[in-house]
Tab-separated table of N, CA and C in Angstrom:
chain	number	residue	atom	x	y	z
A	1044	UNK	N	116.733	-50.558	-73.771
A	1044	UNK	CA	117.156	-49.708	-74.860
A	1044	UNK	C	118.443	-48.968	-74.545
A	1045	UNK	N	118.793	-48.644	-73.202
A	1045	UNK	CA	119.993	-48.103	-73.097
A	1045	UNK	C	121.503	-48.857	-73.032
A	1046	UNK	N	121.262	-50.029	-73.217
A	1046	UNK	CA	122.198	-50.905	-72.754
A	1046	UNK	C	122.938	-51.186	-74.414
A	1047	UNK	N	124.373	-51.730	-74.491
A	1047	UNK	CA	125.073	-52.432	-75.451
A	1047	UNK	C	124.671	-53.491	-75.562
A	1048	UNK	N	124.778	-54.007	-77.037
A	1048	UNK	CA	124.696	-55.268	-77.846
A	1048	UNK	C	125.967	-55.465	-78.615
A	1049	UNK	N	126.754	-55.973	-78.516
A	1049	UNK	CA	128.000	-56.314	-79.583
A	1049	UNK	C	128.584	-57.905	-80.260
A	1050	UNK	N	128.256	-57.821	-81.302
A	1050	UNK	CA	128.800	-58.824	-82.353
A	1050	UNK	C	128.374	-58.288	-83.669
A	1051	UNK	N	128.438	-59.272	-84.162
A	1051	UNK	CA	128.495	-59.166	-86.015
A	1051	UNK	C	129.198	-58.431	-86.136
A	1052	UNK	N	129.513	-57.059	-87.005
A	1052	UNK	CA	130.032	-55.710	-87.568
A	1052	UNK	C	130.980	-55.616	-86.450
A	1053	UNK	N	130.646	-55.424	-84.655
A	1053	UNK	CA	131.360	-55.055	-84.057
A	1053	UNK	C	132.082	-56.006	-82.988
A	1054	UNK	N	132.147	-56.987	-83.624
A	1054	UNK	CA	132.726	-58.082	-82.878
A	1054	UNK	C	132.291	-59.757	-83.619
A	1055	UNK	N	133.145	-59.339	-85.033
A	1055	UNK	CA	133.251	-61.031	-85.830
A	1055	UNK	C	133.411	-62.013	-85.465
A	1056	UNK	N	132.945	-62.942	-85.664
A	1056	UNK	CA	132.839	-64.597	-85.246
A	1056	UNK	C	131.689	-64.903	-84.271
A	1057	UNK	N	130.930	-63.930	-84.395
A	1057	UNK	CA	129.710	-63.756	-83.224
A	1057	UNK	C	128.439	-62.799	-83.852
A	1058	UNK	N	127.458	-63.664	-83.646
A	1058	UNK	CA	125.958	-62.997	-84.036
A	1058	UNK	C	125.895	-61.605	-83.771
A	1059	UNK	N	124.875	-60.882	-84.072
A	1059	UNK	CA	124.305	-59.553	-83.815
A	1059	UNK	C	123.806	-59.689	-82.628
A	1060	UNK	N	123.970	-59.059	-81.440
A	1060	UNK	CA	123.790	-59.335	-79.968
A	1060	UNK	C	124.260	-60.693	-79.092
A	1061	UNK	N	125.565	-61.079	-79.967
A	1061	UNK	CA	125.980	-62.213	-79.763
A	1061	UNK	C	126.895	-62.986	-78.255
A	1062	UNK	N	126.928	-62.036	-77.781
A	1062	UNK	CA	127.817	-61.906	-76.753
A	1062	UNK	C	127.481	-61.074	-75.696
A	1063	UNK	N	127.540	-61.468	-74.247
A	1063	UNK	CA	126.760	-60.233	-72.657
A	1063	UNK	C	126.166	-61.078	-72.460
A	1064	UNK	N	125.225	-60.601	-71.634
A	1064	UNK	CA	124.259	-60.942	-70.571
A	1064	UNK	C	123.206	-61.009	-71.006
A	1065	UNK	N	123.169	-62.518	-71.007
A	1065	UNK	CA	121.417	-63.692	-71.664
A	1065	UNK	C	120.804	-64.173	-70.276
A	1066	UNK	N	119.398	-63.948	-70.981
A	1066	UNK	CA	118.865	-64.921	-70.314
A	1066	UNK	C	118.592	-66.387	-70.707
A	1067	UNK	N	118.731	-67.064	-69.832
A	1067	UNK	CA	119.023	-68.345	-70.160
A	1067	UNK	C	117.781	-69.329	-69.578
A	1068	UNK	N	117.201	-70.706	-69.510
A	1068	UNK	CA	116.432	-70.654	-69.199
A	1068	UNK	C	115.480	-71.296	-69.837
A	1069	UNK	N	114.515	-72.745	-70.208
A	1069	UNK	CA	113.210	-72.705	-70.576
A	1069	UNK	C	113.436	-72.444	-71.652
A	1070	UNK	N	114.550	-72.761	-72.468
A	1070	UNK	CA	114.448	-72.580	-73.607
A	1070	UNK	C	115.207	-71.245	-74.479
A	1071	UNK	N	115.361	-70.120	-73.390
A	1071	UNK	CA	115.357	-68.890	-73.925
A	1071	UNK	C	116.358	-68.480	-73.825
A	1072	UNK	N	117.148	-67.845	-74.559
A	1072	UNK	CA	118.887	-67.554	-74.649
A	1072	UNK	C	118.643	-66.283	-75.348
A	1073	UNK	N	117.837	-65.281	-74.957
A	1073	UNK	CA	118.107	-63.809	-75.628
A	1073	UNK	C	119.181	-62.885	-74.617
A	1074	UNK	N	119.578	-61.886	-75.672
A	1074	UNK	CA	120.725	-61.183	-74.836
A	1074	UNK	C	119.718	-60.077	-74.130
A	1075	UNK	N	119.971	-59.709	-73.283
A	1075	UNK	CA	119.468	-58.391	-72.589
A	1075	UNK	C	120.879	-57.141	-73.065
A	1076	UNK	N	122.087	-57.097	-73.153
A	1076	UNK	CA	122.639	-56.593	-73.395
A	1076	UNK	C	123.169	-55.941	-72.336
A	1077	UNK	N	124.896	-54.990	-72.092
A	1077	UNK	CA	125.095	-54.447	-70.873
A	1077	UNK	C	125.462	-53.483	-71.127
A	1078	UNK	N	125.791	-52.240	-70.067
A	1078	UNK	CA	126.283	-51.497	-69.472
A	1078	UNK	C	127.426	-50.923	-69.367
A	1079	UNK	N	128.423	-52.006	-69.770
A	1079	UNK	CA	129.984	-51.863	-69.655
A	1079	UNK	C	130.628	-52.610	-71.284
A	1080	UNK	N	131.385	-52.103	-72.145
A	1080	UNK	CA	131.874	-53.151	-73.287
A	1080	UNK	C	133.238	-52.475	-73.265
A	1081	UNK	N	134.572	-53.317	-73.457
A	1081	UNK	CA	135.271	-52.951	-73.764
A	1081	UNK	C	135.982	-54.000	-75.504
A	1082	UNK	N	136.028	-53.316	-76.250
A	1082	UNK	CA	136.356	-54.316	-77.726
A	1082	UNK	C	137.527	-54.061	-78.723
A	1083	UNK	N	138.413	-54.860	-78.601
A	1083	UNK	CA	139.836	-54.638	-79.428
A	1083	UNK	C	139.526	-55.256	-80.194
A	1084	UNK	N	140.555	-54.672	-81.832
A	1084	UNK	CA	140.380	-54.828	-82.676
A	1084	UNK	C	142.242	-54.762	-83.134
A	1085	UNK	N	142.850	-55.738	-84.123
A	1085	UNK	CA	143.468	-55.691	-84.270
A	1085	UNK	C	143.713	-56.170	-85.941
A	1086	UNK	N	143.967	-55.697	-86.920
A	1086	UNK	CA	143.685	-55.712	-88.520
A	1086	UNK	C	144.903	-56.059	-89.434
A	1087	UNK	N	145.728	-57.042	-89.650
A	1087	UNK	CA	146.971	-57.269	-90.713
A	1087	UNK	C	146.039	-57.465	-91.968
A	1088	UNK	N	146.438	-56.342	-93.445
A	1088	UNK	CA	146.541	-56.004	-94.274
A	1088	UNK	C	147.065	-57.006	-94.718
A	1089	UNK	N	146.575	-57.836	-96.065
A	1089	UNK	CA	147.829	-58.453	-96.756
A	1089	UNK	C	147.871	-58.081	-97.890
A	1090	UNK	N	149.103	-58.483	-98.620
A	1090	UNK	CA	149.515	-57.839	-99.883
A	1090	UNK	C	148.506	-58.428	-101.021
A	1091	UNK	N	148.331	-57.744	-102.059
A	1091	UNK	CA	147.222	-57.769	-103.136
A	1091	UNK	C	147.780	-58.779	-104.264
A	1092	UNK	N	147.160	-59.925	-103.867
A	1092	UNK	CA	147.316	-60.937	-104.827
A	1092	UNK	C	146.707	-60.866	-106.204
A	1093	UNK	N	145.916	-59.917	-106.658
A	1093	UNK	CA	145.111	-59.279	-108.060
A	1093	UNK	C	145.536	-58.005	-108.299
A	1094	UNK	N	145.561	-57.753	-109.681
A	1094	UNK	CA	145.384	-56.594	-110.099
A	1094	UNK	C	144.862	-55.427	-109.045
A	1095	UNK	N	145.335	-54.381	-108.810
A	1095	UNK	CA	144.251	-53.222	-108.017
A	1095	UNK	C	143.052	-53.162	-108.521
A	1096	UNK	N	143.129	-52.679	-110.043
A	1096	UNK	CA	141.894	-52.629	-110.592
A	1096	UNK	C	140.995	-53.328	-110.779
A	1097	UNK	N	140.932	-54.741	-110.204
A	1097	UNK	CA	139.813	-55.665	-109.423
A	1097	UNK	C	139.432	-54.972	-108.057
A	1098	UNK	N	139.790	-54.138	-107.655
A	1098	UNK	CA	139.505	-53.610	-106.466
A	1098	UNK	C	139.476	-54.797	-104.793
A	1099	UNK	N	140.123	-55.879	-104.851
A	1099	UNK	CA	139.873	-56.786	-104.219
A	1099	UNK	C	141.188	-56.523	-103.052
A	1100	UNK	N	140.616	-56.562	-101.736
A	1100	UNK	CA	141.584	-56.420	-100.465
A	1100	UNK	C	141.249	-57.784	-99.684
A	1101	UNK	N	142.426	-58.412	-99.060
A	1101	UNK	CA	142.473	-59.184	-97.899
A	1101	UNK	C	143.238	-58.542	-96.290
A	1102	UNK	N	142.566	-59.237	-95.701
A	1102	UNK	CA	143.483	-58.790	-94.417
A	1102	UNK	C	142.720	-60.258	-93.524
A	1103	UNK	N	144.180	-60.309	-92.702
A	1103	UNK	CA	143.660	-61.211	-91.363
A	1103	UNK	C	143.241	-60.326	-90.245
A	1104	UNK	N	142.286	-60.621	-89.055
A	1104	UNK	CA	141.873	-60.254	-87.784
A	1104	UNK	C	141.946	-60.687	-86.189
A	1105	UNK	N	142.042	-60.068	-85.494
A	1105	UNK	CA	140.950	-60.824	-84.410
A	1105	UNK	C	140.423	-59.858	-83.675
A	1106	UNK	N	139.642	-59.597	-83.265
A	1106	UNK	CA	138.565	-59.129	-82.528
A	1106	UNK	C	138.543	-59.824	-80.660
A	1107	UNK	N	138.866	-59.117	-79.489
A	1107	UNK	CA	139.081	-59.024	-78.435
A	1107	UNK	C	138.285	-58.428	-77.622
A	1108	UNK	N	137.632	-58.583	-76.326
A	1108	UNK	CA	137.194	-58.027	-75.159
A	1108	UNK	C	136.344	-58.247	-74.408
A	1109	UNK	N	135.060	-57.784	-74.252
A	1109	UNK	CA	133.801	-58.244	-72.934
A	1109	UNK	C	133.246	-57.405	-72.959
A	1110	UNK	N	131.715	-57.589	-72.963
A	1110	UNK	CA	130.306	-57.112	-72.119
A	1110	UNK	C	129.864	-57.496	-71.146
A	1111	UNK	N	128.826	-56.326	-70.343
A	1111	UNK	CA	128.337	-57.532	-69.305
A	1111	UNK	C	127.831	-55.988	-68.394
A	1112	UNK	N	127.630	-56.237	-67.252
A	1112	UNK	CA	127.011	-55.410	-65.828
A	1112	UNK	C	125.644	-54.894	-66.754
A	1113	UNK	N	124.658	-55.297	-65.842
A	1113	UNK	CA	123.108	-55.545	-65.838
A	1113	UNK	C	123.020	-55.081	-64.731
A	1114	UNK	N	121.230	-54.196	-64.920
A	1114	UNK	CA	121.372	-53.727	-63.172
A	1114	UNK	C	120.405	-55.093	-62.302
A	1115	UNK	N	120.324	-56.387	-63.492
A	1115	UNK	CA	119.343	-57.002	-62.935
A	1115	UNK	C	120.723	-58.399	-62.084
A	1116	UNK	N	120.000	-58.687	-60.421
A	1116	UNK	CA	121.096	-59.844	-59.815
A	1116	UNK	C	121.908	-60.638	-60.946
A	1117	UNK	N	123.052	-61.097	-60.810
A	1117	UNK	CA	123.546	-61.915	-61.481
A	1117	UNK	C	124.718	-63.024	-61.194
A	1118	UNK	N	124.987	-64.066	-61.326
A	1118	UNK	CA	126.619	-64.212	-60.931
A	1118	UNK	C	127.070	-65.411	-61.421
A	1119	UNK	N	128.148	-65.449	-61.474
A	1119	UNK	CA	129.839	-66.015	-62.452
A	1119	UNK	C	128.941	-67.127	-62.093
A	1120	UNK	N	128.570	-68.145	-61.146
A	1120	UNK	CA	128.581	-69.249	-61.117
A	1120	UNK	C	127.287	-69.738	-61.778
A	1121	UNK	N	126.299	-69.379	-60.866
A	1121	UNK	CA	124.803	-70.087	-61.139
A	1121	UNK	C	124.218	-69.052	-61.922
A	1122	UNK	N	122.791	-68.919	-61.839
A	1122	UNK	CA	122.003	-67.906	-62.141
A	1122	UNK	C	121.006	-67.579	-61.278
A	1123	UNK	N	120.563	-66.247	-60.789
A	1123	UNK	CA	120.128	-65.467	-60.624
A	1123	UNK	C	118.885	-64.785	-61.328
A	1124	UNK	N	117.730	-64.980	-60.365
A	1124	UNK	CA	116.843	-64.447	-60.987
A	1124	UNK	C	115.537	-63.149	-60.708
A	1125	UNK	N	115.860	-62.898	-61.946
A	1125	UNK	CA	115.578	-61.102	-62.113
A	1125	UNK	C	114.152	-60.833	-61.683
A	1126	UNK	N	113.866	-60.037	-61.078
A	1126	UNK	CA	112.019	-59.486	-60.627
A	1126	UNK	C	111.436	-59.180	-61.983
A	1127	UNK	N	111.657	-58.856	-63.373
A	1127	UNK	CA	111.078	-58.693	-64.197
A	1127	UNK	C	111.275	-59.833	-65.476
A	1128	UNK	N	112.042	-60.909	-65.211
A	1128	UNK	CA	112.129	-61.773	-65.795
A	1128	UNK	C	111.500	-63.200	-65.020
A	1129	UNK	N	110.635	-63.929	-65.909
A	1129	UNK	CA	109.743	-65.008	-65.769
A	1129	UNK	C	110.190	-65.903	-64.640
A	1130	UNK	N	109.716	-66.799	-63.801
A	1130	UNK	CA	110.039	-67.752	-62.727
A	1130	UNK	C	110.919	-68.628	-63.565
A	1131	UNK	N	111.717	-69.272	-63.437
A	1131	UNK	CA	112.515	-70.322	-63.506
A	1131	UNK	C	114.029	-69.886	-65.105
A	1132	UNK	N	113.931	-68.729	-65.153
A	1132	UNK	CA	114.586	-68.136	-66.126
A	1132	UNK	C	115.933	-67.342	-65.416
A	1133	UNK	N	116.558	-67.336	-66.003
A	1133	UNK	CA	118.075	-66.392	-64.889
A	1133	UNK	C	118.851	-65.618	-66.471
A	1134	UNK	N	119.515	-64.608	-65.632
A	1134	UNK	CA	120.295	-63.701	-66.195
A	1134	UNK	C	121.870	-64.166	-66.160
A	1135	UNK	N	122.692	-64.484	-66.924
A	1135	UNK	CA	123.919	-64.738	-66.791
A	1135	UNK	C	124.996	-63.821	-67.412
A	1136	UNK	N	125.740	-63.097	-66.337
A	1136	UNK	CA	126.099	-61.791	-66.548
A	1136	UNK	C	127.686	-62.163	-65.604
A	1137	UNK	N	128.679	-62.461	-66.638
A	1137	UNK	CA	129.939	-63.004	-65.977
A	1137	UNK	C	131.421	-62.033	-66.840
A	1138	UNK	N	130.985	-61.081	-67.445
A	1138	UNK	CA	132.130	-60.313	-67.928
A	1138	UNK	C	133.439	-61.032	-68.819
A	1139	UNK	N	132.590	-61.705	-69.344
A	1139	UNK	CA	134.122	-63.294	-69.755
A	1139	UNK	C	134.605	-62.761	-70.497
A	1140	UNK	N	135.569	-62.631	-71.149
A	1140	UNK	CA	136.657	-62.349	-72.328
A	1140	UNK	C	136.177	-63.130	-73.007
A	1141	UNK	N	135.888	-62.531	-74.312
A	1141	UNK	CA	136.021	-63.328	-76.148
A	1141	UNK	C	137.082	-63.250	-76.825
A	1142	UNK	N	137.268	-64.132	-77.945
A	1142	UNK	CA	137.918	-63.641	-79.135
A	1142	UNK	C	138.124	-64.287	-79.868
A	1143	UNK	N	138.129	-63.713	-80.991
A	1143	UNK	CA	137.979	-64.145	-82.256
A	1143	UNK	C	139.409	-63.885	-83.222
A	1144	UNK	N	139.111	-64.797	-84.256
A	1144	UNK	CA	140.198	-64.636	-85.400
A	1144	UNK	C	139.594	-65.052	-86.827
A	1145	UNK	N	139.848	-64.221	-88.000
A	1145	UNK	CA	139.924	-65.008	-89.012
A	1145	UNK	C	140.209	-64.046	-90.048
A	1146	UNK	N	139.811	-64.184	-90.974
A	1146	UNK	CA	139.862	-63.318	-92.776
A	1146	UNK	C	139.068	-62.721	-93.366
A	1147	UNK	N	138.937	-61.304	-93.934
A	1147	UNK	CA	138.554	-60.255	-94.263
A	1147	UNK	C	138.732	-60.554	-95.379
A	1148	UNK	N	137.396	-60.378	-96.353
A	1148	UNK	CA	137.931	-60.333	-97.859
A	1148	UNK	C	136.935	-59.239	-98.713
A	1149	UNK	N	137.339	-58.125	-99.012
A	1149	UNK	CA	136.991	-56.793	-99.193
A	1149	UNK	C	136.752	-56.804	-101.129
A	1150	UNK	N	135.272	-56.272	-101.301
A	1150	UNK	CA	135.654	-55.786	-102.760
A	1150	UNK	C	134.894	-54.562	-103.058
A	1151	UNK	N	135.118	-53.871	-103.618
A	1151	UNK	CA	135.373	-52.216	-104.197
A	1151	UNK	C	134.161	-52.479	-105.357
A	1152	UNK	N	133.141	-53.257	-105.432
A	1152	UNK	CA	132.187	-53.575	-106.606
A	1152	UNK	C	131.415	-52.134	-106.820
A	1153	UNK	N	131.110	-52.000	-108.102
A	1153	UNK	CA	130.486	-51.343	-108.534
A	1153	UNK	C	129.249	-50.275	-108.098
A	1154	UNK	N	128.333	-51.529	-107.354
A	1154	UNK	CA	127.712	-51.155	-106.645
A	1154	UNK	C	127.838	-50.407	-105.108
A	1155	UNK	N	129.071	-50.387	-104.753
A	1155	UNK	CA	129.393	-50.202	-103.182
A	1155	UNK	C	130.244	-51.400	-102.658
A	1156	UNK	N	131.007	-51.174	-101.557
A	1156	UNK	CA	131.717	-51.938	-100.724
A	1156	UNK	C	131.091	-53.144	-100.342
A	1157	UNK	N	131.635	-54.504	-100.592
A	1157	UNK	CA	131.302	-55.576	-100.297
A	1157	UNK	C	132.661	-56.396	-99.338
A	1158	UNK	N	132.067	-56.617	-98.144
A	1158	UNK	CA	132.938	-57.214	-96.919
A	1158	UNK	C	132.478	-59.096	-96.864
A	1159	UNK	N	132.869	-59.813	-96.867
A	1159	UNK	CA	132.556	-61.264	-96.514
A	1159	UNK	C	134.050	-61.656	-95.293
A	1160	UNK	N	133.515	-61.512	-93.986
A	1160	UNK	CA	134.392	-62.251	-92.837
A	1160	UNK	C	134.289	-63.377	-92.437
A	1161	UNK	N	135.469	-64.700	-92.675
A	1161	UNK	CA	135.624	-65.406	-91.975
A	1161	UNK	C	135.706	-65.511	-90.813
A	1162	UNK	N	135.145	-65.640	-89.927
A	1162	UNK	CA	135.698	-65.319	-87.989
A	1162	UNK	C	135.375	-66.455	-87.301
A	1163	UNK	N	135.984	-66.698	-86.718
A	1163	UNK	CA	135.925	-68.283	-85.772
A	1163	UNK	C	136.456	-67.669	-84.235
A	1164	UNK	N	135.548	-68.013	-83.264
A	1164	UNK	CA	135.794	-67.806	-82.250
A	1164	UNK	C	136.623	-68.722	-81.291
A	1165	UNK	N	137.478	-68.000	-80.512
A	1165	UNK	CA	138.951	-68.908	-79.908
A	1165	UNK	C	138.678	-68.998	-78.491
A	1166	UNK	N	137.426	-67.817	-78.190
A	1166	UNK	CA	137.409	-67.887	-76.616
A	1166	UNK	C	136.321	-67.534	-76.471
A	1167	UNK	N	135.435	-68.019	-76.027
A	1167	UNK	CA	133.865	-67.488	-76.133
A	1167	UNK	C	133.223	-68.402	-74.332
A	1168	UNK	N	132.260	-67.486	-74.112
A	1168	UNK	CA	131.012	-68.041	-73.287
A	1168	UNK	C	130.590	-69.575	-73.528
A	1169	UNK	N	129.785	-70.408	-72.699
A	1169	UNK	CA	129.039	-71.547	-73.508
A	1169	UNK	C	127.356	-70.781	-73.840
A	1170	UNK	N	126.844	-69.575	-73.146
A	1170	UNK	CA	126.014	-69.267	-73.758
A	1170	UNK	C	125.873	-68.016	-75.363
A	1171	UNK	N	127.043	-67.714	-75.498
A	1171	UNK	CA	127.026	-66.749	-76.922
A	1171	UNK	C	126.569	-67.639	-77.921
A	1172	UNK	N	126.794	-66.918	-78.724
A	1172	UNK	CA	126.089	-66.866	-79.870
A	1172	UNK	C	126.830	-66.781	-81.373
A	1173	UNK	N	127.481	-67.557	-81.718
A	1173	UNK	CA	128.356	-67.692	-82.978
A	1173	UNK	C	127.938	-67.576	-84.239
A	1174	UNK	N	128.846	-67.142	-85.536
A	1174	UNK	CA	128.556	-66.990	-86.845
A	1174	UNK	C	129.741	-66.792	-87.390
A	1175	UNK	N	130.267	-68.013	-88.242
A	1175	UNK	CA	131.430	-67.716	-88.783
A	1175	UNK	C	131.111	-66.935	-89.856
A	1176	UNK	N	130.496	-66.947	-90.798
A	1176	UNK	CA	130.560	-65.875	-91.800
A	1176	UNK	C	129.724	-64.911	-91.829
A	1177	UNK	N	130.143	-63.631	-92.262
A	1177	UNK	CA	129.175	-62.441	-91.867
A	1177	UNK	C	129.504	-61.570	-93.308
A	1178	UNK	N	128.786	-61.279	-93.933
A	1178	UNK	CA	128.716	-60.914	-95.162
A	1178	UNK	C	127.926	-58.972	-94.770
A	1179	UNK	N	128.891	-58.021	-95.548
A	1179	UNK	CA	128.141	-57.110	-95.375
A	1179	UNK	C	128.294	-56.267	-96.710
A	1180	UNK	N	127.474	-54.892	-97.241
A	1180	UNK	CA	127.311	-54.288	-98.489
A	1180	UNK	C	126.896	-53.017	-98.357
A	1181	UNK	N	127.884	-51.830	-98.883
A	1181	UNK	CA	127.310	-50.283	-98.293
A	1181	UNK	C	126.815	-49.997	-99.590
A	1182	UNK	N	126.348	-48.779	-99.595
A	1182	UNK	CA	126.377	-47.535	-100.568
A	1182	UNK	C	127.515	-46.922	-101.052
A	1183	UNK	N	128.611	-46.349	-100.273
A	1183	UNK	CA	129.341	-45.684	-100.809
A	1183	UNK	C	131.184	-46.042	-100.080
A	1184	UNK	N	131.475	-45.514	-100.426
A	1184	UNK	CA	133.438	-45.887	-100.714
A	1184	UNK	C	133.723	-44.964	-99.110
């Protein structure tokens, strides 16, 4: 519970706990999550191809950085396995750089803010966890 999880919302082109330190293993590829995240964000605005009063925004992205440090053994090459995780299962905890790129397409609806992101990942783990489109919807402005 004390540890980071980052993707979806906070790191596009990547699932909700999409990225850090998984266990891997027998099948099982859940994140445990880490300790350390560092996550850039970088946002070009583009000019409004509609009316304003469609309320409709674009912008391009990419999304940059790393999770990772677990207090459970771990390392860059093989895997390592944890005293509270199952026999033949390992923790893979290698600090790798991600990143992502793609298109933001924003609308101002009636109901509340509606986000739909394109994101495609350019540099990823072989164990993360990908999602090019991520669709999200608030309450208020």
């Amino acid at each position: 519970n004390d540890r980071f999880f980052k993707g979806g919302d906070s790191f596009r082109g990547f699932q909700l706990a999409g990225i850090g330190p998984r266990v891997l293993g027998e099948g099982s590829r859940g994140s445990v999550g880490g300790n350390t995240y560092a996550i850039g964000t970088f946002e070009l605005r583009l000019p409004d191809y509609l009316p304003a009063d469609y309320g409709i925004s674009t912008s391009l992205f990419t999304d940059f950085g790393t999770l990772g440090h677990t207090d459970a053994p771990a390392s860059s090459g093989g895997c390592a396995t944890a005293g509270s995780i199952a026999q033949g299962n390992c923790i893979k905890d290698n600090l790798g750089f991600r990143m992502s790129a793609g298109v933001a397409i924003g609308w101002k609806s009636p109901f509340g803010p509606v986000e739909i992101d394109l994101g495609l990942p350019i540099v990823k783990q072989s164990y993360d966890k990908t999602q090019i489109i991520r669709f999200s919807a608030g309450t208020g402005y």
